[in-house]
Short mmCIF file of C-alpha atoms and ligand atoms in Angstrom, two decimals:
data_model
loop_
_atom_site.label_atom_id
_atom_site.label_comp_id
_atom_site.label_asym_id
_atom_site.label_seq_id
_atom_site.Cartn_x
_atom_site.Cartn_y
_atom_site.Cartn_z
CA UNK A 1415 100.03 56.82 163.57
CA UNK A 1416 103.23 57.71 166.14
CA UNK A 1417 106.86 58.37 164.07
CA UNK A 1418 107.36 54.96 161.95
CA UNK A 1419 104.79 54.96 158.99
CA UNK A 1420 101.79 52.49 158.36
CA UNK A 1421 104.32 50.76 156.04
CA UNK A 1422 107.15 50.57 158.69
CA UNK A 1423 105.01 49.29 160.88
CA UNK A 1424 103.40 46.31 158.67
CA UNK A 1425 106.71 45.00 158.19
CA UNK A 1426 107.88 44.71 161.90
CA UNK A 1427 107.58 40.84 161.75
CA UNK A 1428 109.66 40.39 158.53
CA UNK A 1429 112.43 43.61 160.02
CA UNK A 1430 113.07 41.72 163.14
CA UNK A 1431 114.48 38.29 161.57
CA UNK A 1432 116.93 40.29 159.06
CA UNK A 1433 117.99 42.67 161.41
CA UNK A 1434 118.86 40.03 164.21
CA UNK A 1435 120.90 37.86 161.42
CA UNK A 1436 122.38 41.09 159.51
CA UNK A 1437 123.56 42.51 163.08
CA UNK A 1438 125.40 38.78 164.11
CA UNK A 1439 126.81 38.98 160.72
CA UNK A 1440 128.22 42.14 159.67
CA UNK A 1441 130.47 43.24 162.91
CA UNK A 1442 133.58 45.30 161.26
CA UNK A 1443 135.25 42.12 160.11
CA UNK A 1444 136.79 41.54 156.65
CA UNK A 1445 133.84 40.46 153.98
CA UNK A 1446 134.48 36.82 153.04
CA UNK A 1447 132.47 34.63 150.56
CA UNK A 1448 131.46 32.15 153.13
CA UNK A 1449 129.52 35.72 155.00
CA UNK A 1450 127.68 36.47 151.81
CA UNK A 1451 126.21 32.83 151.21
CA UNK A 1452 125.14 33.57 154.77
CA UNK A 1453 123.72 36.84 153.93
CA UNK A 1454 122.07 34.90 150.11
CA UNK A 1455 120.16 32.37 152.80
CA UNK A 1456 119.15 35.14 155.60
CA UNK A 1457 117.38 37.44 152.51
CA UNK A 1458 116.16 34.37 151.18
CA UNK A 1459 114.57 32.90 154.60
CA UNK A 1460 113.03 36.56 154.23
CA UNK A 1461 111.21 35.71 151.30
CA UNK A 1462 112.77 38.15 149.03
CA UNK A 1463 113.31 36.11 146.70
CA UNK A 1464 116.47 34.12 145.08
CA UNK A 1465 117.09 36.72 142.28
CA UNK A 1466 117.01 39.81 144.69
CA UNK A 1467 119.36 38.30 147.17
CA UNK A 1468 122.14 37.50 144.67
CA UNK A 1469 121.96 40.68 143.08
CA UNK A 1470 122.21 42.18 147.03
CA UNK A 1471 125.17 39.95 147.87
CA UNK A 1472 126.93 40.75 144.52
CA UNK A 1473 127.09 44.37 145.52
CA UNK A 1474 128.42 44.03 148.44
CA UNK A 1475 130.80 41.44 146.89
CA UNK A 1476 131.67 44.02 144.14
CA UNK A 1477 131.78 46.75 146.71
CA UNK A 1478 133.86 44.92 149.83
CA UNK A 1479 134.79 41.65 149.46
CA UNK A 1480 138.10 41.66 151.43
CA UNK A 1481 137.58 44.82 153.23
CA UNK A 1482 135.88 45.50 156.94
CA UNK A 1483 131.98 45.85 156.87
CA UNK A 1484 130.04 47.15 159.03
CA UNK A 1485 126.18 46.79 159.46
CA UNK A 1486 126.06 50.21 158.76
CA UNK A 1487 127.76 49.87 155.39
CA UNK A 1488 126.02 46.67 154.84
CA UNK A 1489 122.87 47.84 155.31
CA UNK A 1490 123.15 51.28 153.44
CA UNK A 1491 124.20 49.22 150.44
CA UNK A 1492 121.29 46.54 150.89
CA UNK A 1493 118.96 49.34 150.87
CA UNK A 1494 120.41 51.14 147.80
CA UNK A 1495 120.21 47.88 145.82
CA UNK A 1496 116.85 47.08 146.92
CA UNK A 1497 115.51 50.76 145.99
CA UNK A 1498 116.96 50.12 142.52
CA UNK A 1499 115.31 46.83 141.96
CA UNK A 1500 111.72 48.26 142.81
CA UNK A 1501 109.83 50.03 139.70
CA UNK A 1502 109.09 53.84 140.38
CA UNK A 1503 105.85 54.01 141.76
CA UNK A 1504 104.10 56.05 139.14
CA UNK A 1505 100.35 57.32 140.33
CA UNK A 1506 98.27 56.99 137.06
CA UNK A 1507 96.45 60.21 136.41
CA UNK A 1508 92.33 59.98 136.76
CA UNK A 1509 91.09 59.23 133.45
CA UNK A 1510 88.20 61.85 132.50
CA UNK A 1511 85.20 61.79 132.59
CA UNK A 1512 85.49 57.78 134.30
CA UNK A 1513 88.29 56.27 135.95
CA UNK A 1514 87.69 52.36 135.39
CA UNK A 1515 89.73 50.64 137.92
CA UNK A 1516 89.25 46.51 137.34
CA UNK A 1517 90.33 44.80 140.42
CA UNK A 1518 91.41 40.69 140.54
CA UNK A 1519 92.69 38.29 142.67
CA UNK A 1520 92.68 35.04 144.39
CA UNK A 1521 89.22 33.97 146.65
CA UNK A 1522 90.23 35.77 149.61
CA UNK A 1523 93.68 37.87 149.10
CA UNK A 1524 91.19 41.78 149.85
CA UNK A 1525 89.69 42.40 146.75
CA UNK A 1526 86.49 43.53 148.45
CA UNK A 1527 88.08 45.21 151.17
CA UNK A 1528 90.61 46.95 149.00
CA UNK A 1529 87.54 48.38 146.92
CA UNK A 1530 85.71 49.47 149.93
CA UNK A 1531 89.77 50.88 151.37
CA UNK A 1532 89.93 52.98 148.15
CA UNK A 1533 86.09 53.71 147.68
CA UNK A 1534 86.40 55.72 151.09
CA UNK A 1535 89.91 57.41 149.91
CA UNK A 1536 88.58 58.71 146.56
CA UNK A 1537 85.52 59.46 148.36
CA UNK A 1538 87.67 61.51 150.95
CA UNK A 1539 89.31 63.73 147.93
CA UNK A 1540 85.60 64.54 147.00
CA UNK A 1541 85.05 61.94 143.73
CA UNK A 1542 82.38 60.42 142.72
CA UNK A 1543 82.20 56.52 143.11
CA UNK A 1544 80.21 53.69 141.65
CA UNK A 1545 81.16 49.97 142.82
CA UNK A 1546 80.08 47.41 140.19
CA UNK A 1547 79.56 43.84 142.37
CA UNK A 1548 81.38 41.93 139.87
CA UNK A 1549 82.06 38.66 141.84
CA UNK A 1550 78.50 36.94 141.09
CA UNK A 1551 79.64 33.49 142.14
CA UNK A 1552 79.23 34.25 145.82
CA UNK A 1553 76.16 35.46 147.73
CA UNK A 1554 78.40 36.83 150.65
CA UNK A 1555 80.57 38.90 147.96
CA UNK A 1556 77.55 41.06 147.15
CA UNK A 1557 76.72 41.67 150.46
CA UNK A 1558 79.80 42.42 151.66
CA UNK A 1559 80.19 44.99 148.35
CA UNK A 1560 77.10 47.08 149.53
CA UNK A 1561 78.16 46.94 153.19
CA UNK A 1562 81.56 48.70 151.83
CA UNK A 1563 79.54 50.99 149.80
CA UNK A 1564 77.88 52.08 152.66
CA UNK A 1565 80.40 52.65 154.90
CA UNK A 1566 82.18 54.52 152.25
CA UNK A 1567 79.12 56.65 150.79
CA UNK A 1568 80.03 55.11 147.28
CA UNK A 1569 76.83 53.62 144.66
CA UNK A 1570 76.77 50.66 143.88
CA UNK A 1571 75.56 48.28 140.71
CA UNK A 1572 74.83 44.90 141.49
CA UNK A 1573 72.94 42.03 140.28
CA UNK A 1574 71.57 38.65 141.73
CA UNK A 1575 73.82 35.46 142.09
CA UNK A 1576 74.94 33.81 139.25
CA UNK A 1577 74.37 36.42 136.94
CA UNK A 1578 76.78 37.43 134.10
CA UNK A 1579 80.06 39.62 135.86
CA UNK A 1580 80.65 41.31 132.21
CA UNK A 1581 76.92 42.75 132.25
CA UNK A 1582 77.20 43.75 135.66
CA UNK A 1583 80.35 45.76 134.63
CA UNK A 1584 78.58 47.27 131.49
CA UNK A 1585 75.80 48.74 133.36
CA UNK A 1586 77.65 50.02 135.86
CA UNK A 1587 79.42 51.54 133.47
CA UNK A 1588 76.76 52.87 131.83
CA UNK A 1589 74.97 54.06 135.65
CA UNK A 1590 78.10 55.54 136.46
CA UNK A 1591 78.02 57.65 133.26
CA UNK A 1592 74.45 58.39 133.76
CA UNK A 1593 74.57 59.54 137.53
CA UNK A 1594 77.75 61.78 136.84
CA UNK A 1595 80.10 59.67 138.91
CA UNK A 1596 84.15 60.01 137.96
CA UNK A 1597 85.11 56.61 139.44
CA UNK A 1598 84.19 52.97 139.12
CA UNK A 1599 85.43 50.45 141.33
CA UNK A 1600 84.55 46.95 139.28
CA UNK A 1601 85.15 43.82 142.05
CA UNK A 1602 85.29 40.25 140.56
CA UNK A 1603 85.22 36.95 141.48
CA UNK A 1604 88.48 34.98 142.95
CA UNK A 1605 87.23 31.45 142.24
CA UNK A 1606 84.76 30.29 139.82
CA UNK A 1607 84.22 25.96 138.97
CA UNK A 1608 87.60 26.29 137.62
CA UNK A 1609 90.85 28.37 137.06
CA UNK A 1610 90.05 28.57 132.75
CA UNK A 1611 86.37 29.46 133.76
CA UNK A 1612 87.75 32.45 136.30
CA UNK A 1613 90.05 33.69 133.61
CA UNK A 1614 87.40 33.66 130.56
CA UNK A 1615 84.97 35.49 132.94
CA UNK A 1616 87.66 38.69 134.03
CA UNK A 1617 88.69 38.51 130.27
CA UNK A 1618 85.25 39.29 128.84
CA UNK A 1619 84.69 41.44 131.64
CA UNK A 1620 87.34 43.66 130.01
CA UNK A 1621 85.98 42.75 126.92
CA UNK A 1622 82.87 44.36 127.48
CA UNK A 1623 83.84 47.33 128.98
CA UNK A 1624 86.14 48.24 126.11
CA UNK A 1625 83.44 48.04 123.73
CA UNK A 1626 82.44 51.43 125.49
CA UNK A 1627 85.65 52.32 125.05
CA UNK A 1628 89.22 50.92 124.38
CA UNK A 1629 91.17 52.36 126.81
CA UNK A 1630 89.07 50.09 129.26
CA UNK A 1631 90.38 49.56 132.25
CA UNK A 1632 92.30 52.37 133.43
CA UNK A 1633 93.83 50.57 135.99
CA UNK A 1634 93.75 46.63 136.22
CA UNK A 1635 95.01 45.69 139.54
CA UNK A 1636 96.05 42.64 140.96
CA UNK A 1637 95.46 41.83 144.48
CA UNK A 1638 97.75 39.93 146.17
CA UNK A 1639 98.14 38.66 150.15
CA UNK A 1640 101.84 39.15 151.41
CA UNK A 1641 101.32 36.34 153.65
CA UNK A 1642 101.67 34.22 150.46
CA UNK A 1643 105.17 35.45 150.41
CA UNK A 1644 106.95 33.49 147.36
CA UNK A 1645 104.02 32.03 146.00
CA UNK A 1646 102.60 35.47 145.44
CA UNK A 1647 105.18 35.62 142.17
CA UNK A 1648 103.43 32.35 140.98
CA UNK A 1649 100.05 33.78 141.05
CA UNK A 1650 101.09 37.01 139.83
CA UNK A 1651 102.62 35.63 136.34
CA UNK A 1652 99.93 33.53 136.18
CA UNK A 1653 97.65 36.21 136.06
CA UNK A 1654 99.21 38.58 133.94
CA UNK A 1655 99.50 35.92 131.21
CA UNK A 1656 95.66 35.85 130.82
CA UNK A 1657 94.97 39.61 131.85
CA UNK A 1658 97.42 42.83 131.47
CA UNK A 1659 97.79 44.17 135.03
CA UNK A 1660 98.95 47.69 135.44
CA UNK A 1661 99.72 47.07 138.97
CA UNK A 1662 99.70 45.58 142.29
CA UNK A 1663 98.16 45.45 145.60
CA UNK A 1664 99.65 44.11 148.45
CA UNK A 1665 97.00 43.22 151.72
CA UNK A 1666 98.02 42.15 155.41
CA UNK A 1667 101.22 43.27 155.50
CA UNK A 1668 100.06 43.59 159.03
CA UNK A 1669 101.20 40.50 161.17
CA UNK A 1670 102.88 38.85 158.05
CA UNK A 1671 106.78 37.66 158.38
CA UNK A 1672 107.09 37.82 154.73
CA UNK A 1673 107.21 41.22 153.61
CA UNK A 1674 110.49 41.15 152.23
CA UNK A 1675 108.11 39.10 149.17
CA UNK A 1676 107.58 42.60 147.97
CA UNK A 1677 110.61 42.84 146.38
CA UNK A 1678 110.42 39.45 144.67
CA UNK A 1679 107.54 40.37 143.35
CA UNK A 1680 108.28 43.50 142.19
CA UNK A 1681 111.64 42.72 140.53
CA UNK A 1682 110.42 39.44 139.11
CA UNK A 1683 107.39 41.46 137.35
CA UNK A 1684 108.49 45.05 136.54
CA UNK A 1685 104.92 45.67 138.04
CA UNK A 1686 104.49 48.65 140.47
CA UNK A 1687 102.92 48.76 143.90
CA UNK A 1688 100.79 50.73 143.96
CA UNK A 1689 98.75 50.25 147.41
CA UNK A 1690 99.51 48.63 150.32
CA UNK A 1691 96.77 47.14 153.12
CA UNK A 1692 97.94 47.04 156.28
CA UNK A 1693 95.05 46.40 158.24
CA UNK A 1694 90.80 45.30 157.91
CA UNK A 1695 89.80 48.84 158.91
CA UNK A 1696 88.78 51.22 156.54
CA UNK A 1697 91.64 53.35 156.45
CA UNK A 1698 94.07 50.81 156.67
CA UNK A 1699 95.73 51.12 153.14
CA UNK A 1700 98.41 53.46 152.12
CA UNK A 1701 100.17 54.08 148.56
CA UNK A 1702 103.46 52.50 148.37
CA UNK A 1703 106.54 54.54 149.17
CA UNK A 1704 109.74 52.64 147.72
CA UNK A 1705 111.33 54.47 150.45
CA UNK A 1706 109.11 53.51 153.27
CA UNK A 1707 109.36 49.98 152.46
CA UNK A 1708 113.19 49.93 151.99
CA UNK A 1709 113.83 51.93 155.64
CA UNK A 1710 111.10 49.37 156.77
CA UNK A 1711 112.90 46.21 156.12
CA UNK A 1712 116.66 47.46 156.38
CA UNK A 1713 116.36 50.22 158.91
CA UNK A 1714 118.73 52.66 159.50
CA UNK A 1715 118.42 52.28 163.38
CA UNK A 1716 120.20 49.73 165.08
CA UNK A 1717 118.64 49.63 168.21
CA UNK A 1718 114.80 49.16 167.32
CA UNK A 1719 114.58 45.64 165.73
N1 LIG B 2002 94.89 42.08 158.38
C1 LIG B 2002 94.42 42.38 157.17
N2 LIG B 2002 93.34 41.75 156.70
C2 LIG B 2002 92.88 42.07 155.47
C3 LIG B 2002 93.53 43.04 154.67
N3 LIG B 2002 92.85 43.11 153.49
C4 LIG B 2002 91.83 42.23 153.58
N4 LIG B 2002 91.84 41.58 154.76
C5 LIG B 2002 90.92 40.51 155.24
O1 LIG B 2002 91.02 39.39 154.38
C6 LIG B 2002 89.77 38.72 154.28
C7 LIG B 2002 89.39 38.54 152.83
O2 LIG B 2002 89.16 39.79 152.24
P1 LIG B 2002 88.20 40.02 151.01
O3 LIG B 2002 88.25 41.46 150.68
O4 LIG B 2002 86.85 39.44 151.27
O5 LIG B 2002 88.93 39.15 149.89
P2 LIG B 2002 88.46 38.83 148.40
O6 LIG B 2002 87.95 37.44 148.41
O7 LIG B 2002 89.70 38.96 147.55
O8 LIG B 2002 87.43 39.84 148.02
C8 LIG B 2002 88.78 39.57 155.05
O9 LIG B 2002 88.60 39.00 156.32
C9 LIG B 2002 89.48 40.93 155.16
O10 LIG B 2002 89.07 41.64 156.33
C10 LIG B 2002 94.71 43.69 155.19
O11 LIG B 2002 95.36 44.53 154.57
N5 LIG B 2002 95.09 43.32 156.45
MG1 LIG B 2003 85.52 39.55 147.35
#
């Protein structure tokens, strides 16, 4: 990685836009209303959402309507507002003996991949992991499970095709506990026949495992793609109606134009970020700095959009 983090980079495609528009707009002159509709539609084109981009151009209103902005000023104060509106990332201690982490998500957004990201990085700090191949409903999801659990040195529990997701989480559970392991990874399925079916099945999932034990999950966290941009807020309540999440993951962040989605989903939710995937390799997700995403999408550098 050269100076600009993994973060910094991923949002290159969604910087570029803003900065372009935010450097046309804010040139010294007095700060009209007609400049901060302008502003409302350029953070909106960004996809960060209708609600963050009023509250951005009603600080700068409150701050400078009438007076000369620069985009230095403009910027700075973007960027404060925009740290404010994202929840403190808070890293969840490891629950002892087992950290249960449930992960769920759409057919496709990097459930699997996210598993096999984090399997290696727990791995990496020395822990224990079991994966539990909770996404019966595809042949391909299983396979793809192991091949993660290879590459990352993890166990894994699985059963065959069409089996029951709950009972593959139990005895996981249960093999995890048995073969002294400290962290279970549980995958599940992102489509079943239907959207009521899909639900049901990740609810009794967590049904099951807190019959071991209440606190069950640990961690329930939603996968999301950033390409879905505003959407992504859609499928997030949507979610969290059915199943309490504890957080979020955010994949392909890499190549995506709508990064600045983050922060609608963030501020719309309360939810924290808590990883970020910014690639298909297996290294390729990092935690989520607040402050690495902010300097990524209003950077303080003038010359590098
Ligand atoms: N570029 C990029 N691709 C990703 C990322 N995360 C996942 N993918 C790709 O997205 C596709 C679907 O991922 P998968 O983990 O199978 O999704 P699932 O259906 O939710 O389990 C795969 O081709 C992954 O390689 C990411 O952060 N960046
Ligand atoms: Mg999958």
């Amino acid at each position: 990685m050269g100076v600009f983090s993994a973060i910094h980079e991923g949002l290159k495609k969604s910087r570029d836009a803003l900065s372009r528009e935010l450097r046309q707009m804010f040139g010294g002159e007095r700060l009209t209303e007609e400049m901060l509709e302008e502003l409302e539609e350029s953070l909106i084109r960004a996809d960060v959402g209708v609600g963050p981009a009023l509250k951005m151009s009603d600080a700068l209103r409150d701050r400078a309507l009438g007076r000369p902005v620069d985009r230095k000023t403009a910027r700075a104060l973007l960027a404060e507002v925009a740290m404010e509106m994202l929840p403190e990332p808070s890293e969840p201690a490891f629950a002892e003996p087992l950290h249960v982490v449930l992960v769920i998500g759409v057919n496709g957004a990097g459930k699997t991949t996210t598993i096999g990201k984090l399997a290696r990085r727990y791995a990496a700090m020395g822990r224990k992991v079991m994966l539990a191949a909770g996404d019966t409903f595809r042949a391909a999801a299983i396979e793809q499970l192991e091949e993660w659990a290879k590459r990352s040195g993890a166990d894994i529990v699985k059963h065959h095709l069409g089996s029951d997701s709950a009972a593959v989480a139990f005895d996981a559970y249960n093999a995890a506990k048995a073969r002294g392991c400290d962290t279970l990874l549980v995958d599940t399925a992102g489509r079943l026949h239907n959207k009521a079916n899909l639900m049901e099945e990740l609810a009794k999932i967590v049904r099951v495992l807190r019959r071991n034990d209440p606190a069950l999950p640990h961690e329930t966290l939603l996968v999301v793609d950033g390409a879905t941009g505003q959407n992504a807020v859609a499928q997030i309540k949507s979610f969290n109606r059915d199943i309490p999440l504890t957080g979020l993951v955010v994949t392909k962040l890499d190549g995506s134009a709508r990064g600045g989605a983050v922060l609608a989903m963030a501020h719309e939710l309360g939810l924290p970020i808590r990883w970020v995937g910014v690639g298909e390799g297996i290294d390729d997700l990092v935690p989520f700095s607040r402050k690495e995403y902010v300097d990524g999408l209003f950077p303080e550098e003038d010359g590098e959009a």
